[in-house]
Amino acid sequence: MGDPNEIFVPPYVVTPPRRRDRARTAWIVTTSLLVLALGASSAAYVYSNNAARQWQVRAEQVSAELADMTAQRRQVQGLLDASQTALAGTKSALGEVTEEYNDAAKRIRDLADEKARAADTVGVLGSAVDRSRNVAVQLDQCVAGLQELQDYLIDIDSYDISVVLGVAEEINRGCDQAQAASDAFVTWLEGD
């Protein structure tokens, strides 16, 4: 601690600013603020201009992509339309083929039925031929027997009457059998 009589002088003395210094300080502050504002607005302008350019480039890219997608969609739609046209043609052709197949299948069934009926008819005709041949043979035997009996009757005095009557009975039985076979054949032909 030093001497009490000594005067204390602060190491520096603050002198109030002068009026001119205040104006100058205000001008510097104002100018600095204006420069900073101008710099900030320039930076904002550059940023917004760059952002606008980036958005414009992005918009052009998206527009080009959209145009490509639209072209692809049109191409795919064209392929789809062509496929649908081909499908409709195929369905139409399938309908015609199905109709032709159904007609052919019906014709085949009809022909098979006709063939079966023809085979049945051939079988029936074969049976009819066999039966008619049998009837014809029996009728021929009856006629031959009657002619033989006629020879006996023309010269009946030359034969024993009992022999002639025996021959007549035998011929009569053969003719009755031929008549029965003929009647059975007619009934069979009529389908009874």
C-alpha atoms as a printed R data frame, in Angstrom:
    type eleno elety resid chain resno        x        y        z
1   ATOM     1    CA   MET     A     1    0.000    0.000    0.000
2   ATOM     2    CA   GLY     A     2    1.454    3.060   -0.882
3   ATOM     3    CA   ASP     A     3    1.430    6.618    0.272
4   ATOM     4    CA   PRO     A     4   -1.890    8.041    1.244
5   ATOM     5    CA   ASN     A     5   -1.075   11.450   -0.199
6   ATOM     6    CA   GLU     A     6   -0.510   10.211   -3.577
7   ATOM     7    CA   ILE     A     7   -3.252   10.813   -6.141
8   ATOM     8    CA   PHE     A     8   -4.660    7.903   -7.859
9   ATOM     9    CA   VAL     A     9   -4.761    8.278  -11.639
10  ATOM    10    CA   PRO     A    10   -6.379    5.542  -13.580
11  ATOM    11    CA   PRO     A    11   -4.157    4.062  -16.229
12  ATOM    12    CA   TYR     A    12   -6.276    5.373  -19.061
13  ATOM    13    CA   VAL     A    13   -8.717    8.095  -19.271
14  ATOM    14    CA   VAL     A    14  -11.919    7.775  -21.182
15  ATOM    15    CA   THR     A    15  -12.779   10.926  -22.921
16  ATOM    16    CA   PRO     A    16  -16.343   11.345  -24.138
17  ATOM    17    CA   PRO     A    17  -16.623   11.003  -27.894
18  ATOM    18    CA   ARG     A    18  -16.943   14.014  -29.899
19  ATOM    19    CA   ARG     A    19  -19.900   14.750  -31.989
20  ATOM    20    CA   ARG     A    20  -18.101   14.270  -35.191
21  ATOM    21    CA   ASP     A    21  -16.910   10.852  -34.105
22  ATOM    22    CA   ARG     A    22  -20.491    9.839  -33.404
23  ATOM    23    CA   ALA     A    23  -21.623   10.764  -36.874
24  ATOM    24    CA   ARG     A    24  -18.715    9.010  -38.353
25  ATOM    25    CA   THR     A    25  -19.404    5.884  -36.286
26  ATOM    26    CA   ALA     A    26  -23.061    6.007  -37.287
27  ATOM    27    CA   TRP     A    27  -22.054    6.355  -40.933
28  ATOM    28    CA   ILE     A    28  -19.633    3.414  -40.630
29  ATOM    29    CA   VAL     A    29  -22.216    1.286  -38.834
30  ATOM    30    CA   THR     A    30  -24.890    2.261  -41.347
31  ATOM    31    CA   THR     A    31  -22.585    1.637  -44.288
32  ATOM    32    CA   SER     A    32  -21.480   -1.674  -42.796
33  ATOM    33    CA   LEU     A    33  -25.093   -2.681  -42.264
34  ATOM    34    CA   LEU     A    34  -25.970   -1.635  -45.811
35  ATOM    35    CA   VAL     A    35  -22.984   -3.573  -47.184
36  ATOM    36    CA   LEU     A    36  -23.987   -6.579  -45.096
37  ATOM    37    CA   ALA     A    37  -27.617   -6.236  -46.233
38  ATOM    38    CA   LEU     A    38  -26.496   -5.858  -49.853
39  ATOM    39    CA   GLY     A    39  -24.229   -8.931  -49.465
40  ATOM    40    CA   ALA     A    40  -27.007  -10.894  -47.830
41  ATOM    41    CA   SER     A    41  -29.516   -9.899  -50.491
42  ATOM    42    CA   SER     A    42  -26.955  -10.706  -53.217
43  ATOM    43    CA   ALA     A    43  -26.310  -14.072  -51.592
44  ATOM    44    CA   ALA     A    44  -30.059  -14.638  -51.295
45  ATOM    45    CA   TYR     A    45  -30.484  -13.630  -54.956
46  ATOM    46    CA   VAL     A    46  -27.665  -15.956  -56.062
47  ATOM    47    CA   TYR     A    47  -29.070  -18.771  -53.874
48  ATOM    48    CA   SER     A    48  -32.608  -18.286  -55.148
49  ATOM    49    CA   ASN     A    49  -31.347  -17.978  -58.725
50  ATOM    50    CA   ASN     A    50  -29.329  -21.211  -58.332
51  ATOM    51    CA   ALA     A    51  -32.298  -22.925  -56.671
52  ATOM    52    CA   ALA     A    52  -34.582  -21.724  -59.457
53  ATOM    53    CA   ARG     A    53  -32.098  -23.038  -62.050
54  ATOM    54    CA   GLN     A    54  -31.896  -26.381  -60.227
55  ATOM    55    CA   TRP     A    55  -35.692  -26.570  -60.050
56  ATOM    56    CA   GLN     A    56  -35.897  -25.672  -63.744
57  ATOM    57    CA   VAL     A    57  -33.361  -28.394  -64.613
58  ATOM    58    CA   ARG     A    58  -35.259  -30.868  -62.396
59  ATOM    59    CA   ALA     A    59  -38.554  -29.813  -63.995
60  ATOM    60    CA   GLU     A    60  -37.058  -30.354  -67.447
61  ATOM    61    CA   GLN     A    61  -35.756  -33.797  -66.368
62  ATOM    62    CA   VAL     A    62  -39.137  -34.745  -64.919
63  ATOM    63    CA   SER     A    63  -40.841  -33.441  -68.076
64  ATOM    64    CA   ALA     A    64  -38.487  -35.529  -70.246
65  ATOM    65    CA   GLU     A    65  -39.101  -38.590  -68.039
66  ATOM    66    CA   LEU     A    66  -42.829  -37.989  -68.260
67  ATOM    67    CA   ALA     A    67  -42.583  -37.696  -72.052
68  ATOM    68    CA   ASP     A    68  -40.602  -40.993  -72.161
69  ATOM    69    CA   MET     A    69  -43.135  -42.677  -69.884
70  ATOM    70    CA   THR     A    70  -45.993  -41.345  -72.022
71  ATOM    71    CA   ALA     A    71  -44.294  -42.694  -75.163
72  ATOM    72    CA   GLN     A    72  -43.749  -46.061  -73.446
73  ATOM    73    CA   ARG     A    73  -47.366  -46.109  -72.275
74  ATOM    74    CA   ARG     A    74  -48.530  -45.409  -75.828
75  ATOM    75    CA   GLN     A    75  -46.278  -48.169  -77.136
76  ATOM    76    CA   VAL     A    76  -47.554  -50.611  -74.508
77  ATOM    77    CA   GLN     A    77  -51.144  -49.525  -75.253
78  ATOM    78    CA   GLY     A    78  -50.487  -50.185  -78.948
79  ATOM    79    CA   LEU     A    79  -49.159  -53.659  -78.119
80  ATOM    80    CA   LEU     A    80  -52.141  -54.264  -75.842
81  ATOM    81    CA   ASP     A    81  -54.564  -53.153  -78.569
82  ATOM    82    CA   ALA     A    82  -52.805  -55.412  -81.092
83  ATOM    83    CA   SER     A    83  -52.924  -58.305  -78.601
84  ATOM    84    CA   GLN     A    84  -56.618  -57.722  -77.951
85  ATOM    85    CA   THR     A    85  -57.292  -57.625  -81.700
86  ATOM    86    CA   ALA     A    86  -55.332  -60.851  -82.158
87  ATOM    87    CA   LEU     A    87  -57.178  -62.405  -79.210
88  ATOM    88    CA   ALA     A    88  -60.536  -61.413  -80.693
89  ATOM    89    CA   GLY     A    89  -59.479  -62.951  -84.025
90  ATOM    90    CA   THR     A    90  -58.325  -66.100  -82.262
91  ATOM    91    CA   LYS     A    91  -61.598  -66.318  -80.332
92  ATOM    92    CA   SER     A    92  -63.535  -65.904  -83.580
93  ATOM    93    CA   ALA     A    93  -61.426  -68.560  -85.306
94  ATOM    94    CA   LEU     A    94  -61.825  -70.836  -82.275
95  ATOM    95    CA   GLY     A    95  -65.593  -70.344  -82.433
96  ATOM    96    CA   GLU     A    96  -65.597  -71.285  -86.126
97  ATOM    97    CA   VAL     A    97  -63.362  -74.316  -85.504
98  ATOM    98    CA   THR     A    98  -65.550  -75.373  -82.572
99  ATOM    99    CA   GLU     A    99  -68.645  -75.070  -84.738
100 ATOM   100    CA   GLU     A   100  -66.978  -77.059  -87.531
101 ATOM   101    CA   TYR     A   101  -65.849  -79.668  -84.980
102 ATOM   102    CA   ASN     A   102  -69.362  -79.954  -83.559
103 ATOM   103    CA   ASP     A   103  -70.784  -80.300  -87.095
104 ATOM   104    CA   ALA     A   104  -68.164  -82.941  -87.966
105 ATOM   105    CA   ALA     A   105  -68.782  -84.811  -84.696
106 ATOM   106    CA   LYS     A   106  -72.538  -84.785  -85.375
107 ATOM   107    CA   ARG     A   107  -71.935  -86.014  -88.929
108 ATOM   108    CA   ILE     A   108  -69.654  -88.780  -87.600
109 ATOM   109    CA   ARG     A   109  -72.338  -89.836  -85.105
110 ATOM   110    CA   ASP     A   110  -74.951  -89.767  -87.880
111 ATOM   111    CA   LEU     A   111  -72.690  -91.849  -90.141
112 ATOM   112    CA   ALA     A   112  -72.008  -94.303  -87.301
113 ATOM   113    CA   ASP     A   113  -75.758  -94.603  -86.732
114 ATOM   114    CA   GLU     A   114  -76.304  -95.102  -90.464
115 ATOM   115    CA   LYS     A   115  -73.533  -97.720  -90.530
116 ATOM   116    CA   ALA     A   116  -75.041  -99.513  -87.543
117 ATOM   117    CA   ARG     A   117  -78.479  -99.429  -89.169
118 ATOM   118    CA   ALA     A   118  -76.941 -100.620  -92.439
119 ATOM   119    CA   ALA     A   119  -75.193 -103.456  -90.596
120 ATOM   120    CA   ASP     A   120  -78.462 -104.308  -88.890
121 ATOM   121    CA   THR     A   121  -80.187 -104.138  -92.266
122 ATOM   122    CA   VAL     A   122  -77.529 -106.369  -93.829
123 ATOM   123    CA   GLY     A   123  -77.973 -108.830  -90.961
124 ATOM   124    CA   VAL     A   124  -81.744 -108.729  -91.354
125 ATOM   125    CA   LEU     A   125  -81.466 -109.108  -95.119
126 ATOM   126    CA   GLY     A   126  -79.065 -112.029  -94.707
127 ATOM   127    CA   SER     A   127  -81.481 -113.681  -92.332
128 ATOM   128    CA   ALA     A   128  -84.346 -112.921  -94.753
129 ATOM   129    CA   VAL     A   129  -82.399 -114.467  -97.623
130 ATOM   130    CA   ASP     A   130  -81.716 -117.590  -95.561
131 ATOM   131    CA   ARG     A   131  -85.357 -117.888  -94.501
132 ATOM   132    CA   SER     A   132  -86.666 -117.213  -98.016
133 ATOM   133    CA   ARG     A   133  -84.249 -119.811  -99.417
134 ATOM   134    CA   ASN     A   134  -85.574 -122.337  -96.901
135 ATOM   135    CA   VAL     A   135  -89.191 -121.465  -97.825
136 ATOM   136    CA   ALA     A   136  -88.330 -121.668 -101.547
137 ATOM   137    CA   VAL     A   137  -86.726 -125.103 -101.090
138 ATOM   138    CA   GLN     A   138  -89.791 -126.376  -99.220
139 ATOM   139    CA   LEU     A   139  -92.156 -124.909 -101.839
140 ATOM   140    CA   ASP     A   140  -90.036 -126.440 -104.601
141 ATOM   141    CA   GLN     A   141  -90.292 -129.809 -102.874
142 ATOM   142    CA   CYS     A   142  -94.076 -129.336 -102.560
143 ATOM   143    CA   VAL     A   143  -94.380 -128.466 -106.254
144 ATOM   144    CA   ALA     A   144  -92.122 -131.403 -107.233
145 ATOM   145    CA   GLY     A   145  -94.232 -133.696 -105.047
146 ATOM   146    CA   LEU     A   146  -97.465 -132.419 -106.612
147 ATOM   147    CA   GLN     A   147  -96.028 -133.020 -110.073
148 ATOM   148    CA   GLU     A   148  -95.082 -136.526 -109.041
149 ATOM   149    CA   LEU     A   149  -98.598 -137.049 -107.617
150 ATOM   150    CA   GLN     A   150 -100.028 -135.755 -110.892
151 ATOM   151    CA   ASP     A   151  -98.085 -138.464 -112.756
152 ATOM   152    CA   TYR     A   152  -99.563 -141.063 -110.409
153 ATOM   153    CA   LEU     A   153 -103.067 -139.663 -110.849
154 ATOM   154    CA   ILE     A   154 -102.880 -139.629 -114.623
155 ATOM   155    CA   ASP     A   155 -102.235 -143.348 -114.681
156 ATOM   156    CA   ILE     A   156 -103.858 -144.263 -111.338
157 ATOM   157    CA   ASP     A   157 -105.024 -147.647 -112.610
158 ATOM   158    CA   SER     A   158 -101.450 -148.749 -112.946
159 ATOM   159    CA   TYR     A   159 -100.688 -148.224 -109.220
160 ATOM   160    CA   ASP     A   160 -101.967 -149.638 -106.001
161 ATOM   161    CA   ILE     A   161 -104.371 -147.118 -104.492
162 ATOM   162    CA   SER     A   162 -102.870 -147.449 -101.011
163 ATOM   163    CA   VAL     A   163  -99.433 -146.521 -102.402
164 ATOM   164    CA   VAL     A   164 -100.904 -143.499 -104.200
165 ATOM   165    CA   LEU     A   165 -102.721 -142.421 -101.023
166 ATOM   166    CA   GLY     A   166  -99.479 -142.783  -99.004
167 ATOM   167    CA   VAL     A   167  -97.568 -140.648 -101.506
168 ATOM   168    CA   ALA     A   168 -100.405 -138.055 -101.488
169 ATOM   169    CA   GLU     A   169 -100.332 -137.867  -97.662
170 ATOM   170    CA   GLU     A   170  -96.557 -137.445  -97.629
171 ATOM   171    CA   ILE     A   171  -96.695 -134.692 -100.277
172 ATOM   172    CA   ASN     A   172  -99.552 -133.042  -98.363
173 ATOM   173    CA   ARG     A   173  -97.451 -132.963  -95.143
174 ATOM   174    CA   GLY     A   174  -94.492 -131.444  -97.068
175 ATOM   175    CA   CYS     A   175  -96.789 -128.800  -98.648
176 ATOM   176    CA   ASP     A   176  -98.290 -128.025  -95.198
177 ATOM   177    CA   GLN     A   177  -94.781 -127.555  -93.824
178 ATOM   178    CA   ALA     A   178  -93.855 -125.292  -96.764
179 ATOM   179    CA   GLN     A   179  -97.036 -123.250  -96.192
180 ATOM   180    CA   ALA     A   180  -96.262 -122.921  -92.469
181 ATOM   181    CA   ALA     A   181  -92.688 -121.839  -93.267
182 ATOM   182    CA   SER     A   182  -94.013 -119.311  -95.802
183 ATOM   183    CA   ASP     A   183  -96.530 -117.919  -93.264
184 ATOM   184    CA   ALA     A   184  -93.814 -117.671  -90.583
185 ATOM   185    CA   PHE     A   185  -91.550 -115.852  -93.049
186 ATOM   186    CA   VAL     A   186  -94.290 -113.336  -93.934
187 ATOM   187    CA   THR     A   187  -95.013 -112.751  -90.230
188 ATOM   188    CA   TRP     A   188  -91.295 -112.237  -89.558
189 ATOM   189    CA   LEU     A   189  -91.042 -109.732  -92.451
190 ATOM   190    CA   GLU     A   190  -93.978 -107.776  -91.074
191 ATOM   191    CA   GLY     A   191  -92.145 -107.588  -87.772
192 ATOM   192    CA   ASP     A   192  -94.656 -109.348  -85.536
